[in-house]
Structure formats: structure tokens, C-alpha cells
Amino acid sequence: MTSINVHGLTVAYHRKPVLSDVTFELPKGVIIGILGPNGAGKTTLMKAILGLVQRSTGEVSVLGEAYSPKSNKVGYVPQRGTVDWDFPTDALDVVRMGRYRHTGWFRLPSKKDTVMALDCLKQVGMEGFAGRQISQLSGGQQQRVFLARALAQDTEVYFMDEPFAGVDAATEKSIIALLTELKDQGKTVLVVHHDLQTVTDYFDWTLLLNRRVIACGPTEEVFTTENLRSTYGGKLAFLDKIGSR
Ligand code: ADP
């Protein structure tokens, strides 16, 4: 069975097309990289699948069902933006928000939810920060808290938009280990990322995107010079470095 099916997806902002007739199918239980230059529509694609973009046409399904934001089947780590909330919210509160689909918005989290949220903080190496105000954490630490929040959602599919942005090399390694663990549990992880080397080394599938789908399939098949040229256009200097075929 496939994890995500997208057929004929077209998105426009202010009547300017951003994604045109995007069609692809992704398998289950793999890590998939979405790659493309800035402005290629990678974030828009994730948001459109999640029903967060108003002006879109086409068909989208997640795990065989039309996706609705309320179904909450996808744990989502949005693109990083520094959190500067001026109301008191600690890291544990943020992670427990991931449990609301289990508790409902207007119920207090149970002890089990708290235990699970603490475990998710531990998985991202942030167990010592549970009581810290989110606005006082660094960008990389906030990123890890949002990753923990997605883990707390305990879904079959995860979308992560640049999860390595602003984290150091050691944290990046531990996040990759975490993604691999999710995959080993049969979960599907879709990651917007820009480092071709990481994608070649760790991601099973790749979707090359530049406003339309350039290629989608197992990473070793997709990473051809021709496909990468079509995706990145003239910005080819870096291709030599990754030893593409
Ligand atoms: P990527 O994630 O690949 O960098 P995005 O999906 O963020 O690309 O953006 C694709 C294009 O859509 C860009 O030209 C961007 O400026 C535009 N865009 C993104 N979000 C909006 C928005 N909310 N309103 C108008 N234009 C947008």
C-alpha cells in the first residue's frame, strides 16, 4: 500500500501558479526526501497535502483516505521560525499539544500523556528542558521541541520541513538516527531537505521538485545528472561534489 498519493495537484498564490499538475505516489515505511531549489514549492506541497493551502485543486490521499486536517494522521514539524510567544508556555506544554488529538482540546492531558511527552523530549535530547519557557530556548532547541511534539502525535506518517535547520552536526546525526528508528517501526517520514549528501546516504526515496515533479523514486535511481540539472538549472557547481552519475 502507498502512504501518500497526489494526483493533479495545482496550487496558485494570487493567481500565480506555484505547483502545476503534481502527481506522485510514495511507498510506506521509508524516508523520503523532497528536494528542489528555493521557491520550488516544497513547503507549499507539504501544506497542500495537509489541507493548509486554500487555493488548490487535485486529489490527495494519505494512507488510502482523502486527507482532512481533522483526521490528524500526520505528525508535522513546520519550517523553523523563532518562537517569541509572550505568554508562558514551557517545552513540556508544547510537546503535550501533540497529544490533543488523543485527549481533545478542552481536556487536561492525562498522566500518561505527560509521561509520553517527557519520553519524546528525551528522544530528541531535550529532557533537561521540560520546564523551560519555549521563547527562551535557542532556535535549534525549539526545533527539537517541535520534533518531539510531532513524535507525541504518534502517527504513521511524519512531515518534517527542514528539520535540521539551525541544529549542530551532533544533533543532526541524532535526528537522522531518530528518523531511521521511525522507519524501522514501519512509519513513513517525508523530509524537506537541501543537503544532497545526507539524502544520498540516508533517504530511501527522493522527490525532485521544481514547481512540477522532475522525478520521484528510489534515491539511487532519481539522482542522475540529468534530473538534477532539470531541478536546479544553472546552479550546478555543487553537483561535482556529490559525485552524481
Ligand atoms: P520552497 O519551500 O521550495 O522554498 P515555497 O513553497 O515556500 O518554496 O514557495 C514557493 C513559491 O510560492 C515562492 O515563490 C514563494 O514566494 C511563494 N509563496 C509561498 N507562500 C506564499 C504565500 N502564503 N503567499 C504568496 N506566495 C507564497
Coordinates of N, CA and C and ligand atoms in Angstrom, one line a residue:
M1 N 0.8 -1.2 0.0 CA 0.0 0.0 0.0 C 0.9 1.3 0.0
T2 N 0.4 2.3 -0.6 CA 1.1 3.5 -0.7 C 0.8 4.4 0.6
S3 N 1.7 5.3 0.9 CA 1.5 6.2 2.0 C 0.8 7.4 1.6
I4 N 1.3 8.0 0.5 CA 0.7 9.3 0.0 C 0.5 9.2 -1.5
N5 N -0.7 9.6 -1.9 CA -1.0 9.7 -3.3 C -1.4 11.1 -3.6
V6 N -0.8 11.7 -4.6 CA -1.1 13.0 -5.0 C -1.4 13.0 -6.5
H7 N -2.5 13.5 -6.9 CA -2.8 13.4 -8.4 C -3.3 14.8 -8.9
G8 N -2.6 15.3 -9.8 CA -3.0 16.6 -10.5 C -3.1 17.7 -9.6
L9 N -2.2 17.8 -8.6 CA -2.3 18.9 -7.6 C -1.7 20.2 -8.2
T10 N -2.5 21.2 -8.2 CA -2.1 22.5 -8.7 C -2.4 23.6 -7.6
V11 N -1.4 24.4 -7.3 CA -1.6 25.4 -6.3 C -1.2 26.8 -6.9
A12 N -2.0 27.8 -6.6 CA -1.6 29.1 -7.1 C -1.7 30.1 -5.9
Y13 N -0.8 31.0 -5.8 CA -0.9 32.1 -4.8 C -1.2 33.4 -5.6
H14 N -2.2 34.1 -5.3 CA -2.6 35.3 -6.1 C -2.6 35.1 -7.6
R15 N -3.2 34.0 -8.0 CA -3.3 33.6 -9.4 C -2.0 33.2 -10.0
K16 N -0.9 33.2 -9.3 CA 0.4 32.8 -9.8 C 0.6 31.4 -9.5
P17 N 0.7 30.5 -10.5 CA 0.9 29.1 -10.2 C 2.2 28.8 -9.5
V18 N 2.1 28.0 -8.4 CA 3.4 27.6 -7.7 C 3.6 26.1 -7.9
L19 N 2.6 25.3 -7.9 CA 2.7 23.9 -8.2 C 1.8 23.6 -9.4
S20 N 2.3 22.9 -10.4 CA 1.4 22.6 -11.6 C 1.3 21.1 -11.8
D21 N 0.1 20.6 -11.7 CA -0.2 19.2 -12.1 C 0.8 18.2 -11.4
V22 N 0.9 18.4 -10.1 CA 1.9 17.5 -9.4 C 1.2 16.1 -9.1
T23 N 1.9 15.1 -9.6 CA 1.3 13.7 -9.4 C 2.5 12.8 -9.0
F24 N 2.3 12.1 -7.9 CA 3.2 11.1 -7.5 C 2.6 10.1 -6.4
E25 N 3.3 9.0 -6.2 CA 2.8 8.0 -5.2 C 4.1 7.7 -4.4
L26 N 3.9 7.6 -3.1 CA 5.0 7.3 -2.2 C 4.7 6.0 -1.5
P27 N 5.8 5.1 -1.3 CA 5.5 3.9 -0.5 C 5.5 4.1 1.0
K28 N 5.1 3.1 1.7 CA 5.1 3.2 3.2 C 6.4 2.7 3.7
G29 N 6.7 3.2 5.0 CA 7.8 2.6 5.7 C 9.2 3.0 5.2
V30 N 9.3 4.2 4.6 CA 10.6 4.7 4.0 C 10.8 6.2 4.4
I31 N 12.0 6.6 4.3 CA 12.3 8.0 4.5 C 12.4 8.6 3.1
I32 N 11.6 9.7 2.8 CA 11.6 10.3 1.5 C 12.1 11.7 1.6
G33 N 13.0 12.1 0.8 CA 13.5 13.5 0.7 C 12.7 14.3 -0.3
I34 N 12.3 15.5 0.0 CA 11.8 16.4 -1.0 C 12.9 17.4 -1.3
L35 N 13.4 17.4 -2.5 CA 14.5 18.3 -2.8 C 14.1 19.2 -4.0
G36 N 14.7 20.4 -3.9 CA 14.4 21.4 -5.0 C 15.0 22.7 -4.6
P37 N 15.2 23.6 -5.5 CA 15.8 24.9 -5.1 C 14.8 25.8 -4.3
N38 N 15.3 26.9 -3.8 CA 14.4 27.8 -3.0 C 13.3 28.2 -3.9
G39 N 12.1 28.2 -3.4 CA 11.0 28.7 -4.1 C 10.4 27.6 -5.0
A40 N 10.9 26.4 -4.9 CA 10.4 25.3 -5.8 C 9.0 24.8 -5.5
G41 N 8.5 25.2 -4.2 CA 7.2 24.8 -3.8 C 7.2 23.6 -2.8
K42 N 8.3 23.4 -2.2 CA 8.4 22.2 -1.3 C 7.5 22.4 -0.1
T43 N 7.6 23.6 0.6 CA 6.8 23.8 1.7 C 5.3 23.9 1.3
T44 N 5.0 24.5 0.2 CA 3.7 24.6 -0.3 C 3.1 23.2 -0.5
L45 N 3.9 22.2 -1.1 CA 3.5 20.9 -1.3 C 3.0 20.2 0.0
M46 N 3.9 20.3 1.0 CA 3.5 19.7 2.3 C 2.2 20.3 2.9
K47 N 2.1 21.7 2.8 CA 0.9 22.3 3.3 C -0.3 21.9 2.5
A48 N -0.1 21.8 1.2 CA -1.3 21.5 0.4 C -1.8 20.0 0.7
I49 N -0.9 19.1 1.0 CA -1.3 17.8 1.3 C -2.0 17.8 2.7
L50 N -1.6 18.7 3.6 CA -2.2 18.8 4.9 C -3.4 19.7 4.9
G51 N -3.8 20.1 3.8 CA -5.1 20.9 3.7 C -4.9 22.3 4.3
L52 N -3.7 22.8 4.3 CA -3.4 24.1 4.9 C -3.3 25.2 3.8
V53 N -3.5 24.9 2.5 CA -3.5 25.9 1.5 C -4.9 25.9 0.9
Q54 N -5.4 27.2 0.8 CA -6.8 27.3 0.3 C -7.0 27.1 -1.2
R55 N -6.1 27.7 -2.0 CA -6.4 27.6 -3.4 C -5.6 26.5 -4.0
S56 N -6.2 25.3 -3.9 CA -5.5 24.1 -4.6 C -6.6 23.3 -5.2
T57 N -6.2 22.6 -6.3 CA -7.1 21.6 -7.0 C -6.3 20.3 -7.1
G58 N -7.0 19.2 -7.3 CA -6.4 17.9 -7.4 C -6.8 17.0 -6.3
E59 N -6.2 15.8 -6.3 CA -6.6 14.8 -5.3 C -5.4 14.4 -4.5
V60 N -5.7 14.3 -3.2 CA -4.6 14.0 -2.3 C -5.2 12.9 -1.3
S61 N -4.4 11.8 -1.1 CA -4.8 10.9 0.0 C -3.6 10.5 0.8
V62 N -3.9 10.2 2.0 CA -2.9 9.8 3.0 C -3.3 8.5 3.5
L63 N -2.5 7.4 3.4 CA -2.9 6.1 3.8 C -4.3 5.6 3.3
G64 N -4.5 5.9 2.0 CA -5.6 5.4 1.3 C -6.9 6.2 1.5
E65 N -6.9 7.3 2.3 CA -8.1 8.1 2.5 C -7.8 9.5 2.2
A66 N -8.9 10.2 1.7 CA -8.8 11.6 1.4 C -8.3 12.3 2.7
Y67 N -7.4 13.1 2.6 CA -6.8 13.7 3.8 C -7.7 14.9 4.3
S68 N -8.0 14.9 5.6 CA -8.6 16.0 6.2 C -7.8 16.4 7.4
P69 N -7.6 17.7 7.6 CA -6.8 18.2 8.7 C -7.2 17.6 10.0
K70 N -8.6 17.4 10.1 CA -9.1 16.8 11.4 C -8.7 15.4 11.7
S71 N -8.4 14.7 10.6 CA -8.1 13.2 10.8 C -6.7 13.1 11.5
N72 N -5.9 14.1 11.5 CA -4.7 14.1 12.3 C -3.8 12.9 12.1
K73 N -3.6 12.5 10.8 CA -2.8 11.3 10.6 C -1.4 11.6 10.4
V74 N -1.0 12.9 10.3 CA 0.3 13.2 10.0 C 0.9 14.1 11.1
G75 N 2.1 13.6 11.6 CA 2.8 14.5 12.6 C 3.6 15.5 11.8
Y76 N 3.4 16.7 12.1 CA 4.0 17.8 11.2 C 5.0 18.6 12.0
V77 N 6.2 18.8 11.5 CA 7.2 19.7 12.0 C 7.3 20.8 11.0
P78 N 6.7 22.0 11.3 CA 6.8 23.0 10.3 C 8.2 23.6 10.1
Q79 N 8.3 24.4 9.1 CA 9.6 25.1 8.9 C 9.9 26.0 10.1
R80 N 11.2 26.0 10.5 CA 11.5 26.7 11.7 C 11.3 28.2 11.6
G81 N 10.7 28.7 12.7 CA 10.6 30.2 12.8 C 10.8 30.4 14.3
T82 N 11.5 31.4 14.7 CA 11.8 31.6 16.1 C 10.5 31.9 16.9
V83 N 10.3 31.2 17.9 CA 9.0 31.4 18.7 C 9.3 32.5 19.7
D84 N 8.4 33.5 19.7 CA 8.6 34.6 20.6 C 7.3 34.9 21.3
W85 N 6.6 33.8 21.7 CA 5.3 34.0 22.4 C 5.5 34.7 23.7
D86 N 4.6 35.7 23.9 CA 4.7 36.4 25.2 C 3.7 35.9 26.2
F87 N 3.3 34.6 26.1 CA 2.6 34.0 27.2 C 3.3 32.8 27.6
P88 N 3.2 32.5 28.9 CA 4.1 31.4 29.4 C 3.7 30.0 28.9
T89 N 4.6 29.4 28.1 CA 4.5 28.1 27.6 C 5.8 27.4 27.7
D90 N 5.8 26.3 28.5 CA 7.1 25.6 28.6 C 7.2 24.5 27.5
A91 N 8.4 23.9 27.4 CA 8.7 22.9 26.4 C 7.7 21.7 26.6
L92 N 7.4 21.4 27.8 CA 6.6 20.2 28.0 C 5.1 20.5 27.5
D93 N 4.7 21.7 27.8 CA 3.3 22.1 27.3 C 3.3 22.0 25.7
V94 N 4.3 22.5 25.1 CA 4.3 22.4 23.6 C 4.3 20.9 23.1
V95 N 5.0 20.1 23.8 CA 5.0 18.7 23.3 C 3.7 18.0 23.6
R96 N 3.1 18.4 24.8 CA 1.8 17.8 25.1 C 0.7 18.2 24.1
M97 N 0.9 19.4 23.4 CA -0.1 19.8 22.4 C -0.2 18.6 21.4
G98 N 0.9 17.9 21.1 CA 0.8 16.8 20.2 C -0.1 15.7 20.6
R99 N -0.5 15.7 21.9 CA -1.4 14.7 22.4 C -2.9 15.1 22.3
Y100 N -3.2 16.3 21.9 CA -4.5 16.8 21.9 C -5.5 16.0 21.0
R101 N -4.9 15.3 20.0 CA -5.8 14.5 19.2 C -6.3 13.3 20.0
H102 N -5.6 12.9 21.0 CA -6.0 11.8 21.9 C -6.9 12.3 23.0
T103 N -6.6 13.5 23.5 CA -7.3 14.0 24.7 C -8.5 14.9 24.3
G104 N -8.4 15.5 23.1 CA -9.4 16.6 22.8 C -8.8 17.9 23.3
W105 N -9.1 19.0 22.7 CA -8.5 20.3 23.0 C -8.9 20.8 24.4
F106 N -10.1 20.4 24.9 CA -10.6 21.0 26.1 C -10.5 20.1 27.3
R107 N -9.6 19.1 27.2 CA -9.4 18.2 28.3 C -7.9 18.3 28.8
L108 N -7.8 18.2 30.1 CA -6.4 18.3 30.6 C -5.7 17.0 30.1
P109 N -4.4 17.2 29.8 CA -3.6 16.0 29.5 C -3.6 15.0 30.7
S110 N -3.6 13.7 30.4 CA -3.5 12.7 31.4 C -2.1 12.5 31.9
K111 N -1.9 11.7 32.9 CA -0.6 11.5 33.4 C 0.2 10.7 32.3
K112 N -0.5 9.8 31.6 CA 0.1 9.0 30.5 C 0.6 10.0 29.4
D113 N -0.2 11.0 29.1 CA 0.2 12.0 28.1 C 1.5 12.7 28.5
T114 N 1.6 13.0 29.8 CA 2.8 13.7 30.3 C 4.0 12.8 30.2
V115 N 3.8 11.5 30.6 CA 4.9 10.6 30.6 C 5.4 10.4 29.2
M116 N 4.5 10.3 28.2 CA 4.8 10.1 26.8 C 5.6 11.4 26.3
A117 N 5.0 12.6 26.7 CA 5.6 13.8 26.2 C 7.1 13.9 26.7
L118 N 7.3 13.5 28.0 CA 8.6 13.6 28.6 C 9.6 12.6 27.8
D119 N 9.0 11.5 27.5 CA 9.8 10.5 26.7 C 10.2 11.0 25.3
C120 N 9.2 11.7 24.7 CA 9.5 12.3 23.4 C 10.6 13.4 23.5
L121 N 10.6 14.2 24.6 CA 11.6 15.2 24.8 C 13.0 14.5 25.0
K122 N 12.9 13.3 25.6 CA 14.2 12.6 25.9 C 14.7 12.1 24.5
Q123 N 13.8 11.6 23.7 CA 14.2 11.1 22.4 C 15.0 12.1 21.5
V124 N 14.6 13.4 21.8 CA 15.3 14.5 21.0 C 16.4 15.2 21.8
G125 N 16.7 14.5 23.0 CA 17.8 15.1 23.8 C 17.5 16.3 24.5
M126 N 16.2 16.5 24.8 CA 15.8 17.8 25.5 C 15.1 17.5 26.8
E127 N 15.4 16.4 27.4 CA 14.7 16.1 28.7 C 15.0 17.0 29.8
G128 N 16.2 17.7 29.7 CA 16.5 18.6 30.8 C 15.8 20.0 30.6
F129 N 15.0 20.2 29.6 CA 14.5 21.5 29.3 C 12.9 21.5 29.4
A130 N 12.3 20.5 30.0 CA 10.9 20.4 30.0 C 10.2 21.6 30.6
G131 N 10.8 22.1 31.6 CA 10.2 23.3 32.3 C 10.6 24.6 31.8
R132 N 11.4 24.6 30.8 CA 11.9 25.9 30.3 C 10.9 26.6 29.3
Q133 N 10.8 27.9 29.4 CA 9.9 28.6 28.5 C 10.4 28.4 27.1
I134 N 9.5 28.1 26.2 CA 9.9 27.9 24.8 C 10.6 29.1 24.2
S135 N 10.1 30.3 24.5 CA 10.7 31.5 23.9 C 12.1 31.8 24.4
Q136 N 12.5 31.1 25.5 CA 13.9 31.3 26.0 C 14.9 30.3 25.4
L137 N 14.4 29.3 24.6 CA 15.3 28.3 24.0 C 15.9 28.9 22.7
S138 N 17.0 28.3 22.3 CA 17.6 28.7 21.1 C 16.8 28.2 19.9
G139 N 17.0 28.7 18.7 CA 16.3 28.2 17.5 C 16.4 26.7 17.4
G140 N 17.6 26.1 17.5 CA 17.9 24.7 17.4 C 17.2 23.9 18.4
Q141 N 17.1 24.4 19.7 CA 16.4 23.7 20.8 C 14.9 23.7 20.5
Q142 N 14.4 24.9 20.0 CA 13.0 25.0 19.7 C 12.6 23.9 18.6
Q143 N 13.5 23.8 17.6 CA 13.3 22.9 16.6 C 13.2 21.4 17.1
R144 N 14.0 21.1 18.1 CA 13.9 19.8 18.7 C 12.7 19.6 19.5
V145 N 12.2 20.6 20.1 CA 10.9 20.5 20.9 C 9.8 20.3 19.9
F146 N 9.8 21.0 18.7 CA 8.7 20.8 17.8 C 8.8 19.4 17.2
L147 N 10.0 18.8 17.1 CA 10.1 17.5 16.6 C 9.5 16.5 17.6
A148 N 9.8 16.8 18.9 CA 9.2 16.0 20.0 C 7.7 16.1 20.0
R149 N 7.1 17.3 19.7 CA 5.7 17.4 19.6 C 5.1 16.5 18.5
A150 N 5.8 16.5 17.4 CA 5.3 15.6 16.3 C 5.4 14.1 16.7
L151 N 6.4 13.8 17.4 CA 6.6 12.4 17.9 C 5.4 12.0 18.8
A152 N 5.0 13.0 19.7 CA 4.0 12.8 20.6 C 2.6 12.5 20.0
Q153 N 2.5 13.0 18.7 CA 1.2 12.8 18.0 C 1.1 11.3 17.6
D154 N 2.2 10.5 17.7 CA 2.2 9.1 17.5 C 1.4 8.7 16.2
T155 N 1.8 9.2 15.1 CA 1.1 8.9 13.8 C 1.9 8.0 13.0
E156 N 1.3 7.5 11.9 CA 2.0 6.6 11.0 C 2.9 7.4 10.0
V157 N 2.5 8.6 9.8 CA 3.3 9.4 8.8 C 3.7 10.7 9.4
Y158 N 5.0 11.1 9.1 CA 5.5 12.4 9.6 C 6.0 13.3 8.4
F159 N 5.7 14.6 8.5 CA 6.2 15.5 7.6 C 7.1 16.5 8.3
M160 N 8.3 16.6 7.8 CA 9.3 17.5 8.5 C 9.9 18.5 7.5
D161 N 9.7 19.7 7.7 CA 10.1 20.8 6.8 C 11.4 21.4 7.3
E162 N 12.5 21.0 6.7 CA 13.9 21.4 7.1 C 14.1 21.2 8.6
P163 N 14.0 19.9 9.1 CA 14.2 19.6 10.5 C 15.6 19.9 11.0
F164 N 16.6 20.0 10.1 CA 18.0 20.1 10.5 C 18.4 21.6 10.6
A165 N 17.5 22.5 10.2 CA 17.8 23.9 10.1 C 18.3 24.4 11.5
G166 N 19.5 25.0 11.6 CA 19.9 25.6 12.9 C 20.4 24.6 13.9
V167 N 20.5 23.3 13.6 CA 21.0 22.4 14.7 C 22.4 22.0 14.3
D168 N 23.2 21.7 15.4 CA 24.6 21.4 15.1 C 24.8 20.0 14.6
A169 N 26.0 19.7 14.2 CA 26.3 18.4 13.5 C 25.9 17.2 14.3
A170 N 26.2 17.2 15.6 CA 25.8 16.1 16.5 C 24.3 15.9 16.6
T171 N 23.6 17.0 16.7 CA 22.1 16.9 16.8 C 21.6 16.4 15.4
E172 N 22.2 16.9 14.3 CA 21.7 16.4 13.0 C 21.8 14.8 13.0
K173 N 23.0 14.4 13.5 CA 23.2 12.9 13.4 C 22.1 12.2 14.3
S174 N 21.8 12.8 15.5 CA 20.9 12.1 16.3 C 19.5 12.2 15.7
I175 N 19.2 13.3 15.0 CA 17.8 13.3 14.4 C 17.7 12.3 13.2
I176 N 18.8 12.1 12.5 CA 18.8 11.1 11.4 C 18.6 9.7 12.0
A177 N 19.3 9.5 13.2 CA 19.1 8.2 13.9 C 17.6 8.0 14.3
L178 N 17.0 9.1 14.7 CA 15.6 9.1 15.1 C 14.7 8.7 13.9
L179 N 15.0 9.4 12.8 CA 14.2 9.1 11.6 C 14.3 7.7 11.1
T180 N 15.5 7.1 11.3 CA 15.8 5.8 10.9 C 15.0 4.8 11.8
E181 N 14.9 5.2 13.1 CA 14.2 4.4 14.1 C 12.7 4.4 13.7
L182 N 12.2 5.6 13.3 CA 10.7 5.6 12.9 C 10.5 4.7 11.7
K183 N 11.4 4.8 10.8 CA 11.3 4.0 9.6 C 11.3 2.5 10.0
D184 N 12.2 2.1 10.9 CA 12.3 0.7 11.3 C 11.0 0.3 12.0
Q185 N 10.2 1.2 12.5 CA 8.9 0.9 13.1 C 7.8 0.8 12.1
G186 N 8.2 1.0 10.8 CA 7.2 0.9 9.7 C 6.6 2.3 9.4
K187 N 7.1 3.3 10.0 CA 6.5 4.6 9.7 C 7.1 5.3 8.5
T188 N 6.4 6.2 7.9 CA 6.8 6.9 6.7 C 7.2 8.4 7.1
V189 N 8.4 8.8 6.6 CA 8.8 10.1 7.0 C 9.2 10.9 5.8
L190 N 8.5 12.0 5.6 CA 8.8 12.9 4.4 C 9.5 14.1 4.9
V191 N 10.7 14.4 4.3 CA 11.6 15.4 4.9 C 12.0 16.4 3.7
V192 N 11.7 17.7 3.9 CA 12.2 18.7 3.0 C 13.6 18.9 3.5
H193 N 14.6 18.8 2.6 CA 16.0 19.0 3.0 C 16.8 19.5 1.8
H194 N 17.9 20.1 2.0 CA 18.7 20.6 0.9 C 20.0 19.9 0.7
D195 N 20.5 19.1 1.7 CA 21.8 18.6 1.6 C 21.8 17.2 0.9
L196 N 22.3 17.3 -0.4 CA 22.2 16.1 -1.2 C 22.9 14.9 -0.7
Q197 N 24.0 15.2 0.0 CA 24.8 14.1 0.6 C 24.0 13.3 1.6
T198 N 23.3 14.0 2.5 CA 22.5 13.3 3.6 C 21.4 12.5 2.9
V199 N 20.8 13.1 1.9 CA 19.7 12.4 1.2 C 20.3 11.1 0.5
T200 N 21.4 11.2 -0.1 CA 22.0 10.0 -0.8 C 22.3 9.0 0.3
D201 N 22.9 9.4 1.4 CA 23.3 8.5 2.5 C 22.2 7.8 3.2
Y202 N 21.1 8.6 3.5 CA 20.1 8.1 4.5 C 18.7 8.0 4.0
F203 N 18.3 8.6 2.9 CA 16.9 8.7 2.5 C 16.7 7.7 1.4
D204 N 15.7 6.8 1.5 CA 15.4 5.8 0.6 C 14.9 6.3 -0.7
W205 N 14.0 7.2 -0.6 CA 13.3 7.8 -1.8 C 13.5 9.2 -1.9
T206 N 13.4 9.8 -3.2 CA 13.6 11.2 -3.3 C 12.5 11.7 -4.3
L207 N 12.0 12.8 -4.0 CA 11.1 13.5 -4.9 C 11.8 14.8 -5.3
L208 N 12.1 14.9 -6.6 CA 12.8 16.2 -7.1 C 11.7 17.1 -7.6
L209 N 11.6 18.3 -7.0 CA 10.5 19.2 -7.3 C 11.1 20.6 -7.8
N210 N 10.5 21.1 -8.8 CA 10.7 22.5 -9.1 C 9.4 23.0 -9.8
R211 N 8.5 23.3 -8.9 CA 7.1 23.7 -9.4 C 6.3 22.6 -10.0
R212 N 7.0 21.6 -10.5 CA 6.4 20.4 -11.0 C 7.3 19.2 -10.6
V213 N 6.9 18.0 -10.7 CA 7.7 16.9 -10.3 C 8.7 16.6 -11.4
I214 N 10.0 16.6 -11.1 CA 11.0 16.3 -12.0 C 11.3 14.8 -12.0
A215 N 11.3 14.2 -10.8 CA 11.5 12.7 -10.7 C 11.1 12.3 -9.3
C216 N 10.6 11.1 -9.2 CA 10.2 10.5 -7.9 C 10.5 9.0 -8.0
G217 N 11.3 8.6 -7.0 CA 11.6 7.1 -7.0 C 12.7 6.9 -6.0
P218 N 13.2 5.6 -6.0 CA 14.4 5.3 -5.1 C 15.5 6.3 -5.4
T219 N 16.2 6.8 -4.3 CA 17.1 7.8 -4.4 C 18.2 7.5 -5.5
E220 N 18.7 6.3 -5.5 CA 19.8 6.0 -6.4 C 19.4 6.0 -7.9
E221 N 18.1 5.8 -8.1 CA 17.6 5.9 -9.5 C 17.3 7.4 -9.9
V222 N 16.9 8.2 -8.9 CA 16.5 9.5 -9.2 C 17.7 10.5 -9.4
F223 N 18.8 10.2 -8.6 CA 19.9 11.1 -8.6 C 20.8 10.9 -9.9
T224 N 20.3 11.3 -11.0 CA 21.1 11.3 -12.2 C 21.4 12.8 -12.5
T225 N 22.5 13.0 -13.2 CA 22.9 14.4 -13.6 C 21.8 15.1 -14.3
E226 N 21.1 14.4 -15.2 CA 20.1 15.0 -16.0 C 18.9 15.5 -15.1
N227 N 18.5 14.6 -14.2 CA 17.4 15.0 -13.3 C 17.8 16.2 -12.4
L228 N 19.0 16.1 -11.9 CA 19.5 17.2 -11.0 C 19.6 18.5 -11.8
R229 N 20.1 18.4 -13.0 CA 20.1 19.6 -13.9 C 18.7 20.2 -14.1
S230 N 17.8 19.3 -14.4 CA 16.4 19.8 -14.6 C 15.9 20.5 -13.4
T231 N 16.3 20.0 -12.2 CA 15.8 20.5 -10.9 C 16.4 21.9 -10.6
Y232 N 17.7 21.9 -10.7 CA 18.5 23.0 -10.1 C 18.9 24.0 -11.2
G233 N 18.7 23.7 -12.5 CA 19.0 24.6 -13.6 C 20.5 24.9 -13.6
G234 N 20.9 26.1 -13.7 CA 22.3 26.5 -13.8 C 23.2 26.3 -12.6
K235 N 22.5 26.2 -11.4 CA 23.3 26.1 -10.2 C 23.9 24.8 -10.0
L236 N 24.9 24.4 -10.8 CA 25.3 23.1 -10.9 C 26.7 22.8 -10.3
A237 N 27.3 23.9 -9.8 CA 28.7 23.7 -9.3 C 28.8 22.6 -8.3
F238 N 27.8 22.5 -7.4 CA 27.8 21.6 -6.3 C 27.6 20.2 -6.7
L239 N 27.2 19.9 -7.9 CA 26.9 18.6 -8.3 C 28.2 17.7 -8.4
D240 N 29.3 18.3 -8.8 CA 30.5 17.6 -8.8 C 30.9 17.0 -7.5
K241 N 30.6 17.8 -6.4 CA 31.0 17.4 -5.1 C 30.3 16.1 -4.6
I242 N 29.1 15.9 -5.1 CA 28.4 14.7 -4.6 C 28.6 13.5 -5.5
G243 N 29.4 13.7 -6.5 CA 29.7 12.5 -7.4 C 28.5 11.9 -8.0
S244 N 27.6 12.8 -8.5 CA 26.4 12.3 -9.1 C 26.7 11.6 -10.4
R245 N 25.8 10.7 -10.9 CA 26.1 9.9 -12.1 C 25.6 10.7 -13.3
Ligands
ADP1 P1 10.2 26.2 -1.1 O1 9.7 25.6 0.2 O2 10.6 25.2 -2.1 O3 11.3 27.2 -0.9 P2 7.7 27.6 -1.0 O4 6.6 26.6 -1.1 O5 8.0 28.2 0.3 O6 9.0 27.0 -1.7 O7 7.3 28.8 -2.0 C1 7.0 28.6 -3.4 C2 6.7 30.0 -4.0 O8 5.4 30.4 -3.5 C3 7.7 31.1 -3.7 O9 7.8 31.9 -4.9 C4 7.0 31.8 -2.6 O10 7.4 33.2 -2.6 C5 5.5 31.7 -2.9 N1 4.7 31.7 -1.7 C6 4.8 30.8 -0.7 N2 3.9 31.0 0.3 C7 3.1 32.1 -0.2 C8 2.0 32.8 0.3 N3 1.4 32.5 1.5 N4 1.5 33.8 -0.4 C9 2.1 34.1 -1.6 N5 3.1 33.5 -2.1 C10 3.7 32.5 -1.4

